[in-house]
mmCIF file of C-alpha atoms in Angstrom:
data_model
loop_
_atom_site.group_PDB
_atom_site.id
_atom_site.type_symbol
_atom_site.label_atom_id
_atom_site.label_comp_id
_atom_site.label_asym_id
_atom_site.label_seq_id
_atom_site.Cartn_x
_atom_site.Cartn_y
_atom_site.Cartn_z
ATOM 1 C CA UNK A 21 0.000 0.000 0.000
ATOM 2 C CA UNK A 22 1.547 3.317 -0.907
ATOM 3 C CA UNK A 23 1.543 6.123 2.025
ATOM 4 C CA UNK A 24 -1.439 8.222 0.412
ATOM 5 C CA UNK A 25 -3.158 5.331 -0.120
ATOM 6 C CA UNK A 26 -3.051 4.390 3.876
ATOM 7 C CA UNK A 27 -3.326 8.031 4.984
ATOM 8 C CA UNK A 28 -6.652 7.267 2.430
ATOM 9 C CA UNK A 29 -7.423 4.539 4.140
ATOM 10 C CA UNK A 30 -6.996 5.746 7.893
ATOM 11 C CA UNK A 31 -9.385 8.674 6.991
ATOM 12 C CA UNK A 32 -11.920 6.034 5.736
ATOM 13 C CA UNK A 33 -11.209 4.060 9.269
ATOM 14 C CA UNK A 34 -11.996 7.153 11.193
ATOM 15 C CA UNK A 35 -15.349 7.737 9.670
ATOM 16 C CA UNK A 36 -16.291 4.591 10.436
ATOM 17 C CA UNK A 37 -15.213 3.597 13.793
ATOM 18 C CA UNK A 38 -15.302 7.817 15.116
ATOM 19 C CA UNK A 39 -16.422 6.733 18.569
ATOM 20 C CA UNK A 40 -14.539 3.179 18.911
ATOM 21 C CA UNK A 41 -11.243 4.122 17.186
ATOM 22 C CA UNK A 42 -8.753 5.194 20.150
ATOM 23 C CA UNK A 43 -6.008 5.994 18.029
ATOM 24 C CA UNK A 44 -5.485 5.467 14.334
ATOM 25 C CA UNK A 45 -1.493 5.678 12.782
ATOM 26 C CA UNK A 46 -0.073 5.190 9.869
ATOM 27 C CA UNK A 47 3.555 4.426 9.633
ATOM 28 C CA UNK A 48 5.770 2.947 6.783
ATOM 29 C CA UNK A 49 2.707 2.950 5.419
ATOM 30 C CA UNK A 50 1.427 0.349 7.665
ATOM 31 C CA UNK A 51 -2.363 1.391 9.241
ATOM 32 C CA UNK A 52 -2.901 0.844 12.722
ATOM 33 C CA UNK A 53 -6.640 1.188 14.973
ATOM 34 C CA UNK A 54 -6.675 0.632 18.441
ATOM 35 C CA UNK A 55 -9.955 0.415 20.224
ATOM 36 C CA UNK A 56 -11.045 -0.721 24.072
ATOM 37 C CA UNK A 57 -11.035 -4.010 24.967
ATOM 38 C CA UNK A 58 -15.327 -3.121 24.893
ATOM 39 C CA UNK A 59 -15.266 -2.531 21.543
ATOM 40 C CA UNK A 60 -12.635 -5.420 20.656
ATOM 41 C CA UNK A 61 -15.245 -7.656 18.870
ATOM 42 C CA UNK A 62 -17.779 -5.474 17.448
ATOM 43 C CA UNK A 63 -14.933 -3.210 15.471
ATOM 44 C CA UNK A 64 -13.418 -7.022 14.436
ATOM 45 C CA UNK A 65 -17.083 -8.389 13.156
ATOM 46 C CA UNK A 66 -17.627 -5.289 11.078
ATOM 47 C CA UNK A 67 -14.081 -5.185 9.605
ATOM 48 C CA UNK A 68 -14.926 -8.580 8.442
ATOM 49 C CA UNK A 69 -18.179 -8.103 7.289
ATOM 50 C CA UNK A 70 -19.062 -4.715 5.809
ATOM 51 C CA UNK A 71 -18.087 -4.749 2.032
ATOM 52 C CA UNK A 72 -16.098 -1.811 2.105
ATOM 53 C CA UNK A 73 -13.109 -3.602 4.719
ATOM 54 C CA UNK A 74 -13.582 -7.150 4.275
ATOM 55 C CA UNK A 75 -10.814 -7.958 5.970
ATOM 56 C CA UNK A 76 -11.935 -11.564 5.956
ATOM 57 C CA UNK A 77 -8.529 -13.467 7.122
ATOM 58 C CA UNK A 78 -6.789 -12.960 10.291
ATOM 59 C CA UNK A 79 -2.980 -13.673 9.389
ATOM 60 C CA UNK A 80 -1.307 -13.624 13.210
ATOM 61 C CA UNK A 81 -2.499 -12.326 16.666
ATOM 62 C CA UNK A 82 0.802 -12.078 19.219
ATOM 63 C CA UNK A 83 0.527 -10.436 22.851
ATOM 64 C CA UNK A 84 2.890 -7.760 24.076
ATOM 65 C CA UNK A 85 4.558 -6.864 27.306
ATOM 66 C CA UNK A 86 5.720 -3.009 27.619
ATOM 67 C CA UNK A 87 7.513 -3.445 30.633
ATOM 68 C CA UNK A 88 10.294 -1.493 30.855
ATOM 69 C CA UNK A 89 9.371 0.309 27.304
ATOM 70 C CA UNK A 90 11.452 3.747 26.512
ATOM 71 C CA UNK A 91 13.839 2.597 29.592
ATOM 72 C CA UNK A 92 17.209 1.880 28.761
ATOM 73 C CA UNK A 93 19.000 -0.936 29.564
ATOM 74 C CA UNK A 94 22.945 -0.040 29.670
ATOM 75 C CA UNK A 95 24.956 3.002 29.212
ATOM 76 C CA UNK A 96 26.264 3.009 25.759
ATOM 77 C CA UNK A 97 28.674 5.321 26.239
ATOM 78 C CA UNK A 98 30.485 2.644 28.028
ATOM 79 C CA UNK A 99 31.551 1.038 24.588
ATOM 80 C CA UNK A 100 35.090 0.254 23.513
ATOM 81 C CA UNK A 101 36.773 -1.673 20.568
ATOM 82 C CA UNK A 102 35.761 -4.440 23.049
ATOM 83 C CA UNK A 103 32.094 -3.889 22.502
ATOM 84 C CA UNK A 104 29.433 -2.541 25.127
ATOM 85 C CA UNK A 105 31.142 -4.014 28.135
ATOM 86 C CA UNK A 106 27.567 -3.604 30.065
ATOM 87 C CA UNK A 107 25.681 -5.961 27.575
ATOM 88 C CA UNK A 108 27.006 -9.276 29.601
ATOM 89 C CA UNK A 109 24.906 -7.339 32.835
ATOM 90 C CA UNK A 110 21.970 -5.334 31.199
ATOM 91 C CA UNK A 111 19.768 -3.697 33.839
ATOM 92 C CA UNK A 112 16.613 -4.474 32.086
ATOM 93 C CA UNK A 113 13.197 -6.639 33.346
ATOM 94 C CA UNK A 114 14.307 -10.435 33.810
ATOM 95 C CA UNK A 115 18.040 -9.143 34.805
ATOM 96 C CA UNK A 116 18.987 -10.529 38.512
ATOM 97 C CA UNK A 117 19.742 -6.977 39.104
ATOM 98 C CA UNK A 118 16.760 -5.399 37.879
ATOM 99 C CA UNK A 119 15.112 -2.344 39.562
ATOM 100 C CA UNK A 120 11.349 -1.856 39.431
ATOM 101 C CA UNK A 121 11.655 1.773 37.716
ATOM 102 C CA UNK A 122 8.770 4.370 38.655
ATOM 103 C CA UNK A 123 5.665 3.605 36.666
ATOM 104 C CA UNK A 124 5.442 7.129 35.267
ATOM 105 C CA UNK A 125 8.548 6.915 33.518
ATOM 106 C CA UNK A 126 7.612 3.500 31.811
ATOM 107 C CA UNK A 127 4.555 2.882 29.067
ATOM 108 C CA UNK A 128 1.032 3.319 31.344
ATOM 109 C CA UNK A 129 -0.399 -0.003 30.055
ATOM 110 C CA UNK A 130 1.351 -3.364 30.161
ATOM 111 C CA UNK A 131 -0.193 -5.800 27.928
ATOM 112 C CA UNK A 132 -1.626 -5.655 24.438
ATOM 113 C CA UNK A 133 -2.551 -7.578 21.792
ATOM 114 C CA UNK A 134 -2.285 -7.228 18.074
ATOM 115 C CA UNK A 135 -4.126 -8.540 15.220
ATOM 116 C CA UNK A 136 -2.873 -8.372 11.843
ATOM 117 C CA UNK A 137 -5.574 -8.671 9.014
ATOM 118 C CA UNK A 138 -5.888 -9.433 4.947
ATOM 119 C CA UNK A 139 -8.097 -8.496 2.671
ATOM 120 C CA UNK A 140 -7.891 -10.060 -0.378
ATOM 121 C CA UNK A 141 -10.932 -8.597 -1.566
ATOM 122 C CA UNK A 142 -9.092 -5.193 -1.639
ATOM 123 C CA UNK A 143 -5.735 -6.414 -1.916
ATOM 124 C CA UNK A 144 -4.928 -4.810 1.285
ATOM 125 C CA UNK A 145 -3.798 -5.391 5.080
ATOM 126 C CA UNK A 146 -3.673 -3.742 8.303
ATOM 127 C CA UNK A 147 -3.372 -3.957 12.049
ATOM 128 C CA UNK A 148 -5.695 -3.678 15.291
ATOM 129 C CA UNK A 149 -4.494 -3.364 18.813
ATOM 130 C CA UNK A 150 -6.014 -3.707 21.934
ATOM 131 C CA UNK A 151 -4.690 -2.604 25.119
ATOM 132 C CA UNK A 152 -5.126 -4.831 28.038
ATOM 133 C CA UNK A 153 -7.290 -2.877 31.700
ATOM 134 C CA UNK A 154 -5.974 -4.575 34.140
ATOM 135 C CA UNK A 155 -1.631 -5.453 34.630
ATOM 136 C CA UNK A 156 -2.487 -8.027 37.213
ATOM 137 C CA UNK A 157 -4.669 -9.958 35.132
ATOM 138 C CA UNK A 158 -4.674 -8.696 31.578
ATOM 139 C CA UNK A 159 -7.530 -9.842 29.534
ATOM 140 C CA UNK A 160 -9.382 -9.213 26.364
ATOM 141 C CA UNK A 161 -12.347 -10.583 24.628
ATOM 142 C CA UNK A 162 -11.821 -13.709 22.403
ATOM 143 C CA UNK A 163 -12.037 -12.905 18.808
ATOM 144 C CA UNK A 164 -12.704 -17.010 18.054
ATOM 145 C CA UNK A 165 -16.145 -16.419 17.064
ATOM 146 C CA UNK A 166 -14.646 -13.327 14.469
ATOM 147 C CA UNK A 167 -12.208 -15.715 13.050
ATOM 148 C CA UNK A 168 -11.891 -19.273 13.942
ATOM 149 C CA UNK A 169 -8.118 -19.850 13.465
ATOM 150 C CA UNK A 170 -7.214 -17.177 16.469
ATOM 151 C CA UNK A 171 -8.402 -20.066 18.575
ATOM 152 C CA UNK A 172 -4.372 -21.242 18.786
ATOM 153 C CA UNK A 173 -2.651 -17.938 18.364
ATOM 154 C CA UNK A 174 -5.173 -17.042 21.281
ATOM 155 C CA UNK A 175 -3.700 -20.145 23.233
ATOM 156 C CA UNK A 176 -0.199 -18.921 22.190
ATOM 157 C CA UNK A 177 -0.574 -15.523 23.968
ATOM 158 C CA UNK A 178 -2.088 -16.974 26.945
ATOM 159 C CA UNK A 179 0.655 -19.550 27.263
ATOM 160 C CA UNK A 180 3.474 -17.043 27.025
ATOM 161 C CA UNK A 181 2.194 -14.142 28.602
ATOM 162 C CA UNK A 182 -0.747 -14.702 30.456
ATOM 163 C CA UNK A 183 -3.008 -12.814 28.798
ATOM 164 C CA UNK A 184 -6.423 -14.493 29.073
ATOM 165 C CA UNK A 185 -8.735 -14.304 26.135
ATOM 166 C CA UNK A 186 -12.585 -14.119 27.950
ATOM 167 C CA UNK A 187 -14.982 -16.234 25.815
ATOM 168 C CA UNK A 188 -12.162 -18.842 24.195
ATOM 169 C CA UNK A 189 -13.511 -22.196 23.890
ATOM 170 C CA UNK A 190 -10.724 -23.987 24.805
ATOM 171 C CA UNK A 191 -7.508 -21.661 26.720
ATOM 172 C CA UNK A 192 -4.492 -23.601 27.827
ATOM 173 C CA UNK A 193 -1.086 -23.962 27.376
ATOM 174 C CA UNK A 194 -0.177 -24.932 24.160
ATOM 175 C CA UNK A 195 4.054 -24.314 23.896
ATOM 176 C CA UNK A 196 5.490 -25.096 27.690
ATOM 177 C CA UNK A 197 5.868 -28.040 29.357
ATOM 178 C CA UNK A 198 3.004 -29.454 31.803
ATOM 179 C CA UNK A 199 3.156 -27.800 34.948
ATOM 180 C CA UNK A 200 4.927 -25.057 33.568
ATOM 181 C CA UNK A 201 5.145 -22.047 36.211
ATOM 182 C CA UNK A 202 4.869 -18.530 34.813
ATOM 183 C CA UNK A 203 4.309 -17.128 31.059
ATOM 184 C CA UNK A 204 8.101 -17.070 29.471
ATOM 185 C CA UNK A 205 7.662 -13.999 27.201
ATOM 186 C CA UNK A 206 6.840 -12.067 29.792
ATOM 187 C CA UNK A 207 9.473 -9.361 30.106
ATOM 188 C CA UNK A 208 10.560 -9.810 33.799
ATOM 189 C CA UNK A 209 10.250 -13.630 33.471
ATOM 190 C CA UNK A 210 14.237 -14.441 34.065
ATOM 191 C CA UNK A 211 16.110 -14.833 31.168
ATOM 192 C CA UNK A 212 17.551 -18.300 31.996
ATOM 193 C CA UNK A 213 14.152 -19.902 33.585
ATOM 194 C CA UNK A 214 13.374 -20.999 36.257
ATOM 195 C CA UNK A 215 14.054 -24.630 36.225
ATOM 196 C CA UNK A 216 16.449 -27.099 33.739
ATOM 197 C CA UNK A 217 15.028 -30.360 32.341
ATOM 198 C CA UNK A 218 17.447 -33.417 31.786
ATOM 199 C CA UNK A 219 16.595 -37.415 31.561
ATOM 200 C CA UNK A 220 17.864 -39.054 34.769
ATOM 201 C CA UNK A 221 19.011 -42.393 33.891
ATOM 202 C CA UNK A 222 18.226 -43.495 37.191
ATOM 203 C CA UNK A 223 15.227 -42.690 37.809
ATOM 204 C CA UNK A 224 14.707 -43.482 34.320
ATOM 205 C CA UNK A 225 12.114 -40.222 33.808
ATOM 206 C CA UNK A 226 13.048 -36.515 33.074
ATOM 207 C CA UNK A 227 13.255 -34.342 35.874
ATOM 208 C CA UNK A 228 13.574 -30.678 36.895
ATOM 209 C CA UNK A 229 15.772 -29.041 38.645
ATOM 210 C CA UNK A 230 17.069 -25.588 39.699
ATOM 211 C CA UNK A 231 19.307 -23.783 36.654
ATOM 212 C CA UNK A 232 22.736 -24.621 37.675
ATOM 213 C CA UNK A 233 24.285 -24.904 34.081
ATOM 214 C CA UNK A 234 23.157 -21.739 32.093
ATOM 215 C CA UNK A 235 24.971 -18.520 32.369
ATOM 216 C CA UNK A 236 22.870 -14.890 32.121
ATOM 217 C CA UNK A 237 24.031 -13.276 29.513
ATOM 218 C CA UNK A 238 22.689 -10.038 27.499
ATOM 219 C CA UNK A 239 22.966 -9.327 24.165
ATOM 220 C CA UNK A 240 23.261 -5.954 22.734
ATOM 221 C CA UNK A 241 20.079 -4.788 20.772
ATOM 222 C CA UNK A 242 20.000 -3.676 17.010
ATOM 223 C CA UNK A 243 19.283 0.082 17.275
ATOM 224 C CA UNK A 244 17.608 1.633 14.068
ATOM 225 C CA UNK A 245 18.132 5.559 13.884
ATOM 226 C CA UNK A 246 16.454 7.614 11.839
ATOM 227 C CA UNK A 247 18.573 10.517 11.860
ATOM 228 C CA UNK A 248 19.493 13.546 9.071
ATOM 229 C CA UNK A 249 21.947 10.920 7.070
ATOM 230 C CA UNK A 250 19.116 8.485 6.548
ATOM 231 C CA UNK A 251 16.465 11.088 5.676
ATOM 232 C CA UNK A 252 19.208 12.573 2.662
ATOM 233 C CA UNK A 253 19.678 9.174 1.159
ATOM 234 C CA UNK A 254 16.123 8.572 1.479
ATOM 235 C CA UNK A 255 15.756 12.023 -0.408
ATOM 236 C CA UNK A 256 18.598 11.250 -3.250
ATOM 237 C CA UNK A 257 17.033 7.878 -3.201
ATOM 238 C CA UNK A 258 13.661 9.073 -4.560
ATOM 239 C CA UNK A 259 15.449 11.892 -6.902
ATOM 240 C CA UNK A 260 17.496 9.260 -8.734
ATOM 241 C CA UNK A 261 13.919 7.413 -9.090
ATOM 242 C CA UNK A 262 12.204 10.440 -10.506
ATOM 243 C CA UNK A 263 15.053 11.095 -12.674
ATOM 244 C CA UNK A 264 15.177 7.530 -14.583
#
C-alpha cells in the first residue's frame, strides 16, 4: 500500500469507527486502529463483514509486554573496541539486578494484543491493537467467534504471557511443558528460567531441577536511527527514481 493510499485509508477508518477508534497511525505505510477491549469484537465483526473492509482473514495475533518500554537498559557510552562491556549485565526486566523503575517513567499499560488482518478482496492489510485494563490480570475478549483460526494464536498468547482471552472455547497452554510455572515472554520472566530439564538415567524419567548450568548473559540490541543521514539518502534515493 503506498503512504497516500493508507493516509486514504486511515481517513476512511476514522469515519467509520469515530467513537470506537482510540487511536489510528499510519507508519511505513502500515495502518494501525486501536480500540477498548469493549469494543474489541464489534470493530473485528464489522471489519470482516461490511463490504467496504472485508478484511476476511486474520494472518497472526501475538501479545505484548511493555515493561520497561522507553527505559534503557545499559549506558552506551560505556563502549570500547571491546564492545558494550555492560551488555554481559543489562539492567533491564528479567536481569537478577533489575530495579522496578517508577511507573510514570515507563509505558502506562502493560499488555496488548495485536491482530494483523488481509483483505484479499481489496488487496490490502492492516493492524488492530487492543490494550489490556488490568496489569495483574490482563484480559481481552476472544475474537474465536470473528475468526476461527485465532483459537491457537489465542492459546499462544495466553501460554506465554498470560493474557487471558474471555470467551475462548478452549484456553491452555499450548508451547510449555506441563506444569509449567509462569508465562516465558513475559518481560521480567528471568532470562535463563526458572528450572532445567534433563533425563535421569536413574530414575529413568526426566526431571527438573534448579538452573545450575546456564549462564545470564545479554545481548546488545540492534538500534535503528532515523537521523538527518538516513532522511538525505532517502531524499537522493527518490530523486534518482524520478530522474530515470
Amino acid at each position: 500500500m503506498t503512504e497516500p493510499a493508507a493516509n486514504a485509508f486511515a481517513q476512511q477508518l476514522q469515519a467509520r469507527f469515530d467513537q470506537a477508534a482510540l487511536s489510528i497511525a499510519v507508519a511505513h505505510r502500515e495502518t494501525t486502529l486501536e480500540v477498548a477491549p469493549a469494543d474489541w469484537v464489534s470493530v473485528a465483526s464489522a471489519l470482516r463483514d461490511e463490504p467496504e473492509f472485508a478484511f476476511a482473514q486474520l494472518m497472526d495475533l501475538d501479545g505484548i509486554d511493555f515493561l520497561g518500554y522507553g527505559v534503557d537498559e545499559w549506558e552506551t557510552n560505556s563502549a570500547s573496541w571491546e564492545g558494550f562491556s555492560r551488555g554481559v549485565q543489562g539492567e533491564g526486566p528479567g536481569r537478577f539486578d533489575w530495579v522496578q523503575r517508577p511507573r510514570e517513567a515507563m509505558q502506562t499499560r502493560r499488555f496488548a494484543v495485536t491482530v494483523q488482518l488481509l483483505s484479499i478482496k481489496h488487496n490490502r492489510r492492516m493492524t488492530i491493537r487492543c490494550y489490556c485494563e488490568d496489569d495483574d490480570m490482563p484480559m481481552v475478549p476472544s475474537l474465536t467467534g470473528v475468526w476461527p483460526v485465532a483459537n491457537w494464536f489465542e492459546r499462544e498468547a495466553f501460554d506465554l504471557y498470560g493474557i487471558i482471552f474471555d470467551g475462548h472455547p478452549d484456553l491452555r497452554r499450548i508451547l510449555t511443558d506441563y506444569g509449567f510455572v509462569g508465562h516465558p515472554f513475559r518481560k521480567d520472566f528471568p532470562l535463563i528460567g526458572n528450572v532445567e530439564v534433563r533425563y535421569d538415567p536413574e530414575a529413568r524419567r526426566v526431571v527438573y531441577e534448579p538452573v545450575r548450568s546456564v549462564v545470564p548473559r545479554v545481548t546488545v540490541a540492534r538500534v535503528i536511527r532515523d537521523d538527518a543521514d538516513l532522511q538525505q539518502a532517502r531524499a537522493e534515493a527518490a530523486d534518482d527514481w524520478l530522474e530515470n
